GROMACS .gro file of C-alpha atoms in nm:
model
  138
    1UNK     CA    1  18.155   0.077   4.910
    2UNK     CA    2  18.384  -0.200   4.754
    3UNK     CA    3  18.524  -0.303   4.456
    4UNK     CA    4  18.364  -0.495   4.190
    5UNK     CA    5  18.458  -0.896   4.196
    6UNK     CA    6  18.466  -0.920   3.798
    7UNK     CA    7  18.835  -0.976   3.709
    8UNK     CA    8  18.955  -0.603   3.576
    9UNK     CA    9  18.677  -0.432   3.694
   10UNK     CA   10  18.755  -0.152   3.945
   11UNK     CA   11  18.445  -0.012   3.986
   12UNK     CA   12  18.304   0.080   4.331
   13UNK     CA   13  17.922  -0.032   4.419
   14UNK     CA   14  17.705  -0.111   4.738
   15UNK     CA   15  17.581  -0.437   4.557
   16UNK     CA   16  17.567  -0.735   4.842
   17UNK     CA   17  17.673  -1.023   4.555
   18UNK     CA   18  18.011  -0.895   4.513
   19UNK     CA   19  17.945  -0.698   4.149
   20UNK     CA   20  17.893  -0.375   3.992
   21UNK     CA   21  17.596  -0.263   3.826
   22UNK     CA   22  17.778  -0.332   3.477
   23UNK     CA   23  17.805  -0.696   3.591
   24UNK     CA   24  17.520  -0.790   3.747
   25UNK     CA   25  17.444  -0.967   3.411
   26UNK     CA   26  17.761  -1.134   3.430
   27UNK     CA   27  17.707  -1.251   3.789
   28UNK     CA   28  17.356  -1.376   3.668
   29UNK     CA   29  17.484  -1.624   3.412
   30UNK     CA   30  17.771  -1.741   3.640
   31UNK     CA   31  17.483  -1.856   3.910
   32UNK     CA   32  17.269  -1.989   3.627
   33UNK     CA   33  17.582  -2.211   3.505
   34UNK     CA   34  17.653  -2.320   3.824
   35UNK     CA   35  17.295  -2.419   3.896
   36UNK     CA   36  17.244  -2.616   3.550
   37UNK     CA   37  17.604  -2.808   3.623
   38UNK     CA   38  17.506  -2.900   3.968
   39UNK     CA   39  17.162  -2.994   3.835
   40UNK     CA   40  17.289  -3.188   3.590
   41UNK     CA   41  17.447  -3.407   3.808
   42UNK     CA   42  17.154  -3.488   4.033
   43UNK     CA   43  16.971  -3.824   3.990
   44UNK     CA   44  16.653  -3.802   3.799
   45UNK     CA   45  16.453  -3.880   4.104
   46UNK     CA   46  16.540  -3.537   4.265
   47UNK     CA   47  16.310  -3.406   3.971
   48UNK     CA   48  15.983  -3.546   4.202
   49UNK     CA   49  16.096  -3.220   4.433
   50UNK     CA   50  16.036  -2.984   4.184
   51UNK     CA   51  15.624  -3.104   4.113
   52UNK     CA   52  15.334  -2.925   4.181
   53UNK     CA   53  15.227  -3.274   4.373
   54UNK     CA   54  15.499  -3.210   4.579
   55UNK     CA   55  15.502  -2.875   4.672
   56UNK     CA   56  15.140  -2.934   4.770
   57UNK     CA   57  15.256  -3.141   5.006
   58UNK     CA   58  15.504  -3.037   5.117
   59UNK     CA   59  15.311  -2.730   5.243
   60UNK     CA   60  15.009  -2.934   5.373
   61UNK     CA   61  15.301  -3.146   5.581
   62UNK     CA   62  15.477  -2.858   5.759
   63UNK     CA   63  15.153  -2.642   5.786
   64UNK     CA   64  15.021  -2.945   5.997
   65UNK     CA   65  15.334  -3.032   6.177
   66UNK     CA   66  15.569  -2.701   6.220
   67UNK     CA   67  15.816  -2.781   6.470
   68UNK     CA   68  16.103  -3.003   6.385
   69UNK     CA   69  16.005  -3.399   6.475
   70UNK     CA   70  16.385  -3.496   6.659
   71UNK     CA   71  16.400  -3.165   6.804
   72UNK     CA   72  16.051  -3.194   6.959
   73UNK     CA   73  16.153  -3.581   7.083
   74UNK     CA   74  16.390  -3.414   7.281
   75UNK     CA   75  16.178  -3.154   7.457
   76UNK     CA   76  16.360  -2.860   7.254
   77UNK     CA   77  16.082  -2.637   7.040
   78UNK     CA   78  16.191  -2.579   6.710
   79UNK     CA   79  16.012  -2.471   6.428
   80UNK     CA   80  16.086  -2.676   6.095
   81UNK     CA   81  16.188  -2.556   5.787
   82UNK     CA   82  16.221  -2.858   5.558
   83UNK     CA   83  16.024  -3.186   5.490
   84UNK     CA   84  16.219  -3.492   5.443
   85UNK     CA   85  16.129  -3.852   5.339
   86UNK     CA   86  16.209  -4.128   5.622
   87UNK     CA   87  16.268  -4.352   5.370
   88UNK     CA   88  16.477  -4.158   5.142
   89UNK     CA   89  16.375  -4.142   4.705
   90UNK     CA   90  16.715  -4.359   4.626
   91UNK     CA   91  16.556  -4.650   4.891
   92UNK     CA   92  16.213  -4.620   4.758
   93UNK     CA   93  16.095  -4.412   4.501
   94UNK     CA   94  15.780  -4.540   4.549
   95UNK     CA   95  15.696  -4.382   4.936
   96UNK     CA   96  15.777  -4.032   4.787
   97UNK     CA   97  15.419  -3.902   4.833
   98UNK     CA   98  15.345  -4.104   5.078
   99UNK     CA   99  15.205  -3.898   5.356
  100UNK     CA  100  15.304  -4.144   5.665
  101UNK     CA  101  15.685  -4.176   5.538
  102UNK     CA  102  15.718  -3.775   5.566
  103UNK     CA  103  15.857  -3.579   5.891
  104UNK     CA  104  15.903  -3.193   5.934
  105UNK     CA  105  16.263  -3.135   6.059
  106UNK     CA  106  16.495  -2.814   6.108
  107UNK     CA  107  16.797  -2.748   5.882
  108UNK     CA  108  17.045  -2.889   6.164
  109UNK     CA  109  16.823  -3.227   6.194
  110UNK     CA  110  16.853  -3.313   5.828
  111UNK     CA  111  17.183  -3.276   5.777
  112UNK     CA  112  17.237  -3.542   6.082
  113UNK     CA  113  16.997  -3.728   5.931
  114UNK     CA  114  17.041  -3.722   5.575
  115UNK     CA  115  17.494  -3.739   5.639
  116UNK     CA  116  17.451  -4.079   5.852
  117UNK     CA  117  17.169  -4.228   5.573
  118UNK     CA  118  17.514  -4.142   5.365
  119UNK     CA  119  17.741  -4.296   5.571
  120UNK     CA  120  17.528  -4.600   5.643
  121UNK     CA  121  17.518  -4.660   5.192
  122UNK     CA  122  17.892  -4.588   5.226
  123UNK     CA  123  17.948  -4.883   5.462
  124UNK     CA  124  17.726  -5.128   5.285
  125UNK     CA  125  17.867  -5.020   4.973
  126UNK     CA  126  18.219  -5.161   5.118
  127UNK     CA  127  18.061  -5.468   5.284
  128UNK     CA  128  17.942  -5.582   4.951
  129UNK     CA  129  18.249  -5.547   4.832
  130UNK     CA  130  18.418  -5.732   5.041
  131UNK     CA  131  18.168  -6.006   5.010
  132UNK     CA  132  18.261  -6.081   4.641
  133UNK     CA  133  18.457  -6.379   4.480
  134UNK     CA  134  18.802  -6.360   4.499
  135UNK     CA  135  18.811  -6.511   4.187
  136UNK     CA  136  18.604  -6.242   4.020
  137UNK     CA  137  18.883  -5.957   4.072
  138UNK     CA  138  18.828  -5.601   4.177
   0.00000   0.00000   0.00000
């Protein structure tokens, strides 16, 4: 048994999030703020991911292909657990249901993936900045 996480609250419980009984409530609205602020946030295109057209999809996609598409080009089989878009939303909104521009890939994969597409709009974020008049300023 442990302690209750709510500030005060001594309570013991066998709860897995941390809280008592008394505060599961609590805990509830904490996640539910969190969720809305980091929702908030996101660019209206991420709102595509939460369609019916989507989630159609989606499942048709990974039903069809299951194993991860990098893994599998290296001879390792791993199942996949997300679709991704080649060509990401932000690059062109317009390929988002576009069956051929889709590729099943495992939770490792797309964070590779998805952290150098970041890195890549990071750099030519820079270069065009460095391209500018010197005239113009900063």
């Amino acid at each position: 048994m442990r302690t209750c996480t709510k500030s005060g609250c001594i309570t013991a419980h066998l709860n897995d999030n941390g809280y008592c009984d008394t505060h599961q409530q609590y805990y509830q609205s904490q996640v539910s703020e969190r969720h809305k602020r980091y929702n908030k946030d996101r660019p209206s295109r991420h709102s595509f991911y939460f369609t019916n057209t989507w989630k159609r999809l989606r499942d048709q996609y990974i039903r069809e292909h299951p194993l991860c598409s990098h893994c599998d080009a290296l001879g390792i089989t791993k199942l996949a657990t997300l679709v991704d878009h080649i060509i990401e939303l932000q690059d062109d909104y317009s390929k988002r249901d576009d069956y051929l521009n889709l590729q099943s890939l495992c939770h490792a994969c797309h964070n590779v993936k998805t952290g150098k597409a970041q890195q890549e709009r990071k750099k030519n974020e820079l270069v065009k900045g460095i391209g500018r008049d010197i005239n113009q300023g900063w």
